[in-house]
Coordinates of C-alpha atoms in Angstrom, one line a residue:
X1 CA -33.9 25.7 -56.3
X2 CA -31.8 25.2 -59.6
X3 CA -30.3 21.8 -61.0
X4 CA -27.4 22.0 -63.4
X5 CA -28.4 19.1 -64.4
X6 CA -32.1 18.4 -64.3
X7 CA -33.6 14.6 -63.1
X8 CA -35.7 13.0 -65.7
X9 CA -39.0 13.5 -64.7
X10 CA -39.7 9.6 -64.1
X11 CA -36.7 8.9 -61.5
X12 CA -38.6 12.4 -60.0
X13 CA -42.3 11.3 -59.7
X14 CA -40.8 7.8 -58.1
X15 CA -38.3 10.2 -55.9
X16 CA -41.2 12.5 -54.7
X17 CA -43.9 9.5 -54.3
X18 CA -41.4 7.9 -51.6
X19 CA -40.2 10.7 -49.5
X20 CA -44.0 11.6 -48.9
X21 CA -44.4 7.5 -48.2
X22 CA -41.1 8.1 -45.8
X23 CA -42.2 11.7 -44.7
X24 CA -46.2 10.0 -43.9
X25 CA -44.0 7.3 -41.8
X26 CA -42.5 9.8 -39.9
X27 CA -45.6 11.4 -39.1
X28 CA -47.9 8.8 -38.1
X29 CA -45.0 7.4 -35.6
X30 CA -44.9 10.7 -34.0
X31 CA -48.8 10.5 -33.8
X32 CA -48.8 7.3 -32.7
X33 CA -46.0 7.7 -29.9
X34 CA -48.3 11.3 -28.8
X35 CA -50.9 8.7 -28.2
X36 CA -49.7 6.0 -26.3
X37 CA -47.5 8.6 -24.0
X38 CA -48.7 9.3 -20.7
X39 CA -49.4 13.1 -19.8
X40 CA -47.1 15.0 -17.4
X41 CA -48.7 15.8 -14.5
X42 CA -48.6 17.1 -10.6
X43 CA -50.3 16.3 -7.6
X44 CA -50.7 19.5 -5.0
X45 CA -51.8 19.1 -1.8
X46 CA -55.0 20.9 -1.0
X47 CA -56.1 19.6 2.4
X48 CA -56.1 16.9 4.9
X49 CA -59.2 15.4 6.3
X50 CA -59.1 14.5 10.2
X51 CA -61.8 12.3 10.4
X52 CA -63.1 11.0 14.1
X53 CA -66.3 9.5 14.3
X54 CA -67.5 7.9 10.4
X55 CA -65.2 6.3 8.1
X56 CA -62.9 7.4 6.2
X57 CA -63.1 6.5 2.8
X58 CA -66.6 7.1 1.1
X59 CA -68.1 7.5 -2.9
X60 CA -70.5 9.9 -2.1
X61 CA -68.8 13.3 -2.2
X62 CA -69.8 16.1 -3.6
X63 CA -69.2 20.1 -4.2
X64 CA -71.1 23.0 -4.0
X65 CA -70.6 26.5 -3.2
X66 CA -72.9 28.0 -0.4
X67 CA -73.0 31.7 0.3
X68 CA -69.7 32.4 -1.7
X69 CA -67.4 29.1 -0.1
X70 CA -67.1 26.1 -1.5
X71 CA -68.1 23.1 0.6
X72 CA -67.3 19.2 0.4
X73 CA -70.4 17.2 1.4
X74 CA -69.1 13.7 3.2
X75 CA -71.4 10.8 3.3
X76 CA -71.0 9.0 6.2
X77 CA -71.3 5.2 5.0
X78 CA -71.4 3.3 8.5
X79 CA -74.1 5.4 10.2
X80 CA -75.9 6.3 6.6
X81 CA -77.9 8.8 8.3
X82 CA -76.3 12.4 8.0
X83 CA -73.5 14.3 5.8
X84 CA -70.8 16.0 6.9
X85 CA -69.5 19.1 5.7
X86 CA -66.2 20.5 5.2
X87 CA -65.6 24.1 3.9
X88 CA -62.7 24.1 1.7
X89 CA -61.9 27.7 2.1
X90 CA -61.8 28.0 5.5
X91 CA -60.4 24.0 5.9
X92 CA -62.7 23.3 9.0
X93 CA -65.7 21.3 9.7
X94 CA -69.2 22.4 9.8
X95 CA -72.4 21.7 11.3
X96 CA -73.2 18.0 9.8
X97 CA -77.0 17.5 8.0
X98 CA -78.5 14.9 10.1
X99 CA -81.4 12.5 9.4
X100 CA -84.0 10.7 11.2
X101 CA -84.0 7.1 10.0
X102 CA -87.6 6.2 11.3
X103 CA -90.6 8.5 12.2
X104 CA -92.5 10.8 9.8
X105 CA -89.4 12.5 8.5
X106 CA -87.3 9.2 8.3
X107 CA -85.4 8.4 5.2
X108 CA -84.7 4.6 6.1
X109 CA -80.7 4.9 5.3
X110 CA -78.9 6.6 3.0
X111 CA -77.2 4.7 0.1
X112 CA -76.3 8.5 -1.9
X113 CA -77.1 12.0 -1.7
X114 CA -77.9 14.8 -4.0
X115 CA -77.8 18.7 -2.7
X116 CA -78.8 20.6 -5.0
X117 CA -79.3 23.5 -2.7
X118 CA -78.8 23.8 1.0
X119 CA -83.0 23.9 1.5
X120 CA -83.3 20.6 -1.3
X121 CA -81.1 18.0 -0.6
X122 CA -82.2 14.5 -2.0
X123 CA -81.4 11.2 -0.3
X124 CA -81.7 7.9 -2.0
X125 CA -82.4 4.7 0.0
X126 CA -81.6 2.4 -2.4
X127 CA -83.3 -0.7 -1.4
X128 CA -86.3 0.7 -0.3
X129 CA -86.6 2.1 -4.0
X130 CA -87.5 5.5 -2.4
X131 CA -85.7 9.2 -2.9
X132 CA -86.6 11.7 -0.2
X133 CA -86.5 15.4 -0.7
X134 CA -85.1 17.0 2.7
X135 CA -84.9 20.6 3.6
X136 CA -82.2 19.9 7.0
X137 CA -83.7 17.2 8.9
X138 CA -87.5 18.0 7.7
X139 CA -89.0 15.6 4.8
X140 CA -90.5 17.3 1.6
X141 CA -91.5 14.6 -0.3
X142 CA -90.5 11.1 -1.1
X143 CA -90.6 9.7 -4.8
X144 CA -91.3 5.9 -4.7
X145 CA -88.4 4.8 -7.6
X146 CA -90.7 2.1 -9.0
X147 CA -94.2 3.7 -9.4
X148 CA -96.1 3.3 -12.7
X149 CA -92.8 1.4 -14.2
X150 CA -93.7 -2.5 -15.4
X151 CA -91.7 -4.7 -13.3
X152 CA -89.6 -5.6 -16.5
X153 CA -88.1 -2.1 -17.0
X154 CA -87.5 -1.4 -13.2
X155 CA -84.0 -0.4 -11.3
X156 CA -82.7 -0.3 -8.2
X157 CA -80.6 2.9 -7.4
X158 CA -77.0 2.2 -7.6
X159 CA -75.8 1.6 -4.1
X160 CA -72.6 2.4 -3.3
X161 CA -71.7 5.6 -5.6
X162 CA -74.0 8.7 -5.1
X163 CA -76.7 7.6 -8.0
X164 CA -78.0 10.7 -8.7
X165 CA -76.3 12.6 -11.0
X166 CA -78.2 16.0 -11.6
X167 CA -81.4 17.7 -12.3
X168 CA -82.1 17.9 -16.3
X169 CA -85.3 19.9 -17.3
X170 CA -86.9 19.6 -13.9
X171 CA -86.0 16.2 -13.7
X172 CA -84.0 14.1 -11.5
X173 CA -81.5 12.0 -13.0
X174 CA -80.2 8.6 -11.5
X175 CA -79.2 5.4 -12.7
X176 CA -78.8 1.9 -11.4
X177 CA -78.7 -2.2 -11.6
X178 CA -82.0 -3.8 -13.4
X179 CA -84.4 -5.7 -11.3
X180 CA -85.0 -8.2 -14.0
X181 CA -82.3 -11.6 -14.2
X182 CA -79.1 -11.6 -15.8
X183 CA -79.8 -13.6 -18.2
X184 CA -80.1 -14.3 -21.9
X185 CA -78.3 -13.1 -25.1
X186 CA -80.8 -10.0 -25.3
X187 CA -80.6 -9.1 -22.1
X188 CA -78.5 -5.8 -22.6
X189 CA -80.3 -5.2 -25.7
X190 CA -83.6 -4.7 -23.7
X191 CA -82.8 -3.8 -19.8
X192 CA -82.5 0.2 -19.2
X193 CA -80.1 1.6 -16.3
X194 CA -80.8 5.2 -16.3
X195 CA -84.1 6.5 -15.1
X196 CA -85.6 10.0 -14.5
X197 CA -88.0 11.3 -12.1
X198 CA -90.6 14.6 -12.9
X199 CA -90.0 16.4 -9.8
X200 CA -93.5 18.2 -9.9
X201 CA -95.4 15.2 -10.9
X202 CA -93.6 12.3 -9.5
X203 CA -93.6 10.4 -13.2
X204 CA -90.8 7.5 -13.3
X205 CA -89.6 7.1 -16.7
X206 CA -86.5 4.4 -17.8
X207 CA -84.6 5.9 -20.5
X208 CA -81.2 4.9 -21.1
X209 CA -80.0 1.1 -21.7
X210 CA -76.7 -0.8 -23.3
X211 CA -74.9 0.5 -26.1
X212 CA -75.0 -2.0 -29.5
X213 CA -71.8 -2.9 -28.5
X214 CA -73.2 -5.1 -25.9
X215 CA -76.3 -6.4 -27.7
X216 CA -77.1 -9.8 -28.3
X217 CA -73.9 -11.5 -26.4
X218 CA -73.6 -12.6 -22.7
X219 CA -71.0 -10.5 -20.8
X220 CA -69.3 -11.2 -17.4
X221 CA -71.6 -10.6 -14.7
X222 CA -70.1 -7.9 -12.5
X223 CA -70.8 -5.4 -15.8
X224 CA -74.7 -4.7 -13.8
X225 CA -72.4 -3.0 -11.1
X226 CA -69.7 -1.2 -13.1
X227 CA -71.7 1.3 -14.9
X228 CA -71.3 5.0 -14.2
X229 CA -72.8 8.1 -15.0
X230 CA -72.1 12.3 -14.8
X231 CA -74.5 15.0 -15.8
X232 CA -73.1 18.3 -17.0
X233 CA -76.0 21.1 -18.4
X234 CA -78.3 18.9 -20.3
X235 CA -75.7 15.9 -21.2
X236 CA -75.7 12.6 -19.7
X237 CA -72.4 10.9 -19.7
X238 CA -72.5 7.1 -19.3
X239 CA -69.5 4.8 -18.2
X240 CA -69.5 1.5 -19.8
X241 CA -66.8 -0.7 -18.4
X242 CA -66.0 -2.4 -21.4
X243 CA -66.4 0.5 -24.0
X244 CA -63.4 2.3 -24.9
X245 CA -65.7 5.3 -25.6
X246 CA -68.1 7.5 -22.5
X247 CA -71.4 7.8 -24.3
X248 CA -72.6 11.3 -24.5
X249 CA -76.6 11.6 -24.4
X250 CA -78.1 14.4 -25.0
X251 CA -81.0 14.7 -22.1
X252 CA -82.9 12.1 -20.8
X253 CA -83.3 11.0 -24.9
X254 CA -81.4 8.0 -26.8
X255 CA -79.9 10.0 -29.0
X256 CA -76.1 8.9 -28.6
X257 CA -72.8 10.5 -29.1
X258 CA -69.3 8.4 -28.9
X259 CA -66.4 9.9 -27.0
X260 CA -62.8 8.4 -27.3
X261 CA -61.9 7.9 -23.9
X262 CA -59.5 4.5 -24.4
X263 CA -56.4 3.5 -22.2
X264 CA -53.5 1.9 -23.9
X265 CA -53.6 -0.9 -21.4
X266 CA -57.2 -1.9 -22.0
X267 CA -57.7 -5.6 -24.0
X268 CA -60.8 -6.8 -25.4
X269 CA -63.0 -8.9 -22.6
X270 CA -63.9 -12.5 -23.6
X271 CA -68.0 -12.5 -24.0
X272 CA -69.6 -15.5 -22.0
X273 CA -71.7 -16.4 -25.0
X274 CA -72.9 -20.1 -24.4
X275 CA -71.5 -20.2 -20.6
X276 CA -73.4 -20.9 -17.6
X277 CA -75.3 -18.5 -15.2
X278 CA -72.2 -20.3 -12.3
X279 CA -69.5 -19.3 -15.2
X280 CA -70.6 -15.9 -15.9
X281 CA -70.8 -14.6 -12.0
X282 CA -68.0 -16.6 -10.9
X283 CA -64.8 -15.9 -9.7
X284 CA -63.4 -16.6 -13.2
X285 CA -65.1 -13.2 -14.1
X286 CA -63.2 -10.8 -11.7
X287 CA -60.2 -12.4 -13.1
X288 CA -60.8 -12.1 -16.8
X289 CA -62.3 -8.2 -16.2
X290 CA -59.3 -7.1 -14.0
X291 CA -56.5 -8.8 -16.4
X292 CA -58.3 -7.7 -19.3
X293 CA -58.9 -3.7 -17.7
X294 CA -62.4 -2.2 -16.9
X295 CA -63.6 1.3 -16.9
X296 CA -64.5 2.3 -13.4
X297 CA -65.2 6.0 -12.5
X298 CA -66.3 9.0 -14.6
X299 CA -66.7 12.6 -13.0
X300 CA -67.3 15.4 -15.3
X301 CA -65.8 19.0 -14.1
X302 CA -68.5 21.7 -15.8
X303 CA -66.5 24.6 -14.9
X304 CA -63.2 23.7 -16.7
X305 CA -65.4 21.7 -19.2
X306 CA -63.5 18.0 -18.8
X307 CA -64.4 15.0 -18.4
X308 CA -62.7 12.2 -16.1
X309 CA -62.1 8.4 -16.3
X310 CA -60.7 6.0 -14.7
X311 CA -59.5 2.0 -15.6
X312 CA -58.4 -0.4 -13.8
X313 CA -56.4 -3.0 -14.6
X314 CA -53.4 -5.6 -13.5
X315 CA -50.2 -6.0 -16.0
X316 CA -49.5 -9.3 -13.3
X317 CA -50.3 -12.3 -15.2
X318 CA -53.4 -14.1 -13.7
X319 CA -53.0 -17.5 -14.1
X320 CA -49.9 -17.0 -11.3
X321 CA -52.5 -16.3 -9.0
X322 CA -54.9 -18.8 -7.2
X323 CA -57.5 -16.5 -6.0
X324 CA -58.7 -13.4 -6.7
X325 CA -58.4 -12.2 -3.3
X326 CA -54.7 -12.6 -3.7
X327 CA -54.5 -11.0 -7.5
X328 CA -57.0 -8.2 -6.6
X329 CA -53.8 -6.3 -5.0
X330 CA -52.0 -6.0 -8.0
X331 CA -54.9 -3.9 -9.6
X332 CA -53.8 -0.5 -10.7
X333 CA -55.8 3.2 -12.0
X334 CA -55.1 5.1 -14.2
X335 CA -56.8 8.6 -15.5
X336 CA -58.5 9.7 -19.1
X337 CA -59.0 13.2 -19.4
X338 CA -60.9 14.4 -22.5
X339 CA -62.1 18.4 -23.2
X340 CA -65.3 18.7 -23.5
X341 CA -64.8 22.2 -25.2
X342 CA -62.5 21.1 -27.8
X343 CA -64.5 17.5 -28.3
X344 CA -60.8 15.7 -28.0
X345 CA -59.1 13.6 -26.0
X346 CA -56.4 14.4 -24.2
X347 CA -54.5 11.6 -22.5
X348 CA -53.9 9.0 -20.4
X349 CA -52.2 9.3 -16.8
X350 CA -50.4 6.7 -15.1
X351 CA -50.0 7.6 -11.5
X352 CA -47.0 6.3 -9.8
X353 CA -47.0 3.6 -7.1
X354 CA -48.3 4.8 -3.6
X355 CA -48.9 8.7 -4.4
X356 CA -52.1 8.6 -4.0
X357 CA -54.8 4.9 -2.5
X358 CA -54.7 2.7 -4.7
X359 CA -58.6 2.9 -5.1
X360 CA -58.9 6.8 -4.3
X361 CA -61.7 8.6 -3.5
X362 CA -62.3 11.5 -6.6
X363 CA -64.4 14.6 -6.7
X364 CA -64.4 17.3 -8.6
X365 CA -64.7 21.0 -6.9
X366 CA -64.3 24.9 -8.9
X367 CA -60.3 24.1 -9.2
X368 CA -60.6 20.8 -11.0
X369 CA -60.0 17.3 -10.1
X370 CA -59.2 16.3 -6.6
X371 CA -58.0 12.4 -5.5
X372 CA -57.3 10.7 -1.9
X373 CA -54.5 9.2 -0.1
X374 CA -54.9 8.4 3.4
X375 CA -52.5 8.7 5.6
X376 CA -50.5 6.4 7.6
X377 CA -49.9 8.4 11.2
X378 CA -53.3 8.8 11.9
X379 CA -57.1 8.8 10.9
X380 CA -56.8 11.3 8.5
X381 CA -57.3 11.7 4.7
X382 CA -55.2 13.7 2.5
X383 CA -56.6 15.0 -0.7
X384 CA -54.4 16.5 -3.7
X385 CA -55.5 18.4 -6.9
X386 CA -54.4 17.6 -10.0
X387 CA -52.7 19.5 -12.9
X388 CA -51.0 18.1 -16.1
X389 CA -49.1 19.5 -18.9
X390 CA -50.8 18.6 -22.9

């Protein structure tokens, strides 16, 4: 462009300097407001569970695809002693994999399940620190958990979730709780929830621990039950519940890569530094971890290469409450997605009231990310796959 009369190059410099100051304003508010938007998404319904004789709600699920079909593997967490299996092609029932509980092919009970093929199916019984390999009914092996580890550095299978995660290198990959107190300011800095098993040998190893993030402070006690972890190839993905970032390991090694996986709706968690053992597993402590927002859940999908997390968290103020049992309802759950192709985060999703539990199962099959709602006519269980718009 051409100026009949041309600005004096000062009143130009100072011009130019503040519509780039303006212009970066503009910018950053749009980057920031990308940010803090939740994605657009849609919830299609894929099947419905009928469920007769086990209950219905359950946190060890899992996919595979058998002969072509992909199946859902059910634990069944009152009788812990077979899974069911439902074929999500053909939407019916199968044959369930049953197991002796006593006797020479007895697996004790069943806190979580691997299959890794329909002849090699691990089951973990948690607190008898044991993994059995099955082939059906039939036992294979059984790796005692604890063997050759100093009682310092041993952990107990997690319990409720399926605590094996994968097979890395011809090793199987679990994590838990440590066996050792909750106590002291190094406690996190020396305690190791991750543990590996050579599957030809038998060799126990402890591997993974607490980020620095947690070292050297005293943290509300429920954190020993809130970690989670997903294996995708040779990665480990860890779930700290305070940690705005999943922890990428790469193997069974220490070497440790941060991934942003934050929620706008998390707040920084009050450490228990100085507090009493009564203080810090108190009831105070489900109060301050649900008001303040925890990370809960992580599932990572290797066929569309993403990786899942959930928080949960209550915008109700606490202090209106008198117990927890009371403020616990108010909890809500929302979704992080990240791409584990692109190494970014994508967003945040904040489901609407009553669409889906308001705890709901997840799993991921070959489509992408599935989540529960149970239905209120009869013993049934609905289950809807997610898609969202970037």
């Amino acid at each position: 462009l051409f100026f009949s009369d041309p600005i004096p190059i000062k009143m130009n410099t100072r011009f130019l300097t503040l519509s780039l100051i303006l212009l970066g304003l503009v910018f950053f508010s749009c980057d920031e407001e990308d940010k803090t938007k939740p994605l657009s998404y849609q919830l299609t319904h894929a099947f419905r569970l009928v469920v007769e004789d086990h209950p219905l709600r359950t946190w060890s699920l899992q996919t595979k695809v058998i002969d072509g079909e992909e199946k859902l593997f059910f634990g069944d967490v009152r009788k812990k002693d077979n899974i069911k299996v439902f074929n999500m092609d053909t939407k019916e029932w199968e044959e369930s994999i049953r197991f002796e509980k006593e006797g020479p092919d007895g697996i004790g009970t069943m806190n979580g399940f691997y299959v890794h093929t329909m002849d090699s199916i691990f089951v973990v019984n948690s607190f008898g620190w044991e993994i059995h390999l099955m082939n059906g009914s039939k036992k294979v092996r059984t790796y005692n958990t604890k063997e050759g580890i100093p009682a310092m550095d041993q952990i107990t299978p997690f319990t409720t979730n399926n605590a094996i995660s994968g097979i890395i290198n011809g090793k199987l990959i679990f994590y838990g709780f440590p066996e050792v107190p909750y106590q002291g300011l190094d406690y996190h800095n020396r305690v190791k929830i991750v543990q590996s098993i050579d599957l030809k040998t038998g060799e126990n190893k402890v591997e993974i621990g607490y980020p620095k993030e947690y070292h050297n402070h005293l943290w509300p006690g429920l954190i020993v039950i809130m970690n989670e972890q997903s294996v995708v190839g040779d990665k480990i993905y860890m779930n700290y519940p305070f940690s705005d970032s999943v922890y990428e390991f790469d193997g069974i090694s220490n070497r440790a890569k941060p991934l942003f996986l934050g929620s706008t709706y998390k707040k920084t968690i009050t450490n228990y530094d100085g507090k009493s053992t009564q203080e810090i597993n108190g009831e105070g402590t489900y109060f301050e971890v649900l008001s303040k927002g925890a990370y809960t859940d992580i599932l990572a999908d290797e066929i569309n290469s993403h990786l899942y997390r959930t928080i949960s968290y209550s915008k109700s103020d606490p202090s209106s409450f008198s117990t927890y049992s009371e403020f616990k309802p108010t909890a809500e759950r929302n979704l992080l997605i990240y791409d584990l192709d692109r190494d970014t985060f994508i967003g945040e999703i904040d489901f609407q009231e009553d669409e889906l539990d308001r705890i709901p199962m997840m799993f991921v099959g070959e489509k992408g990310l599935y989540l529960s709602k149970m239905s209120e006519e009869e013993e049934a269980v609905d289950f809807y796959l997610l898609s969202w718009e970037e």
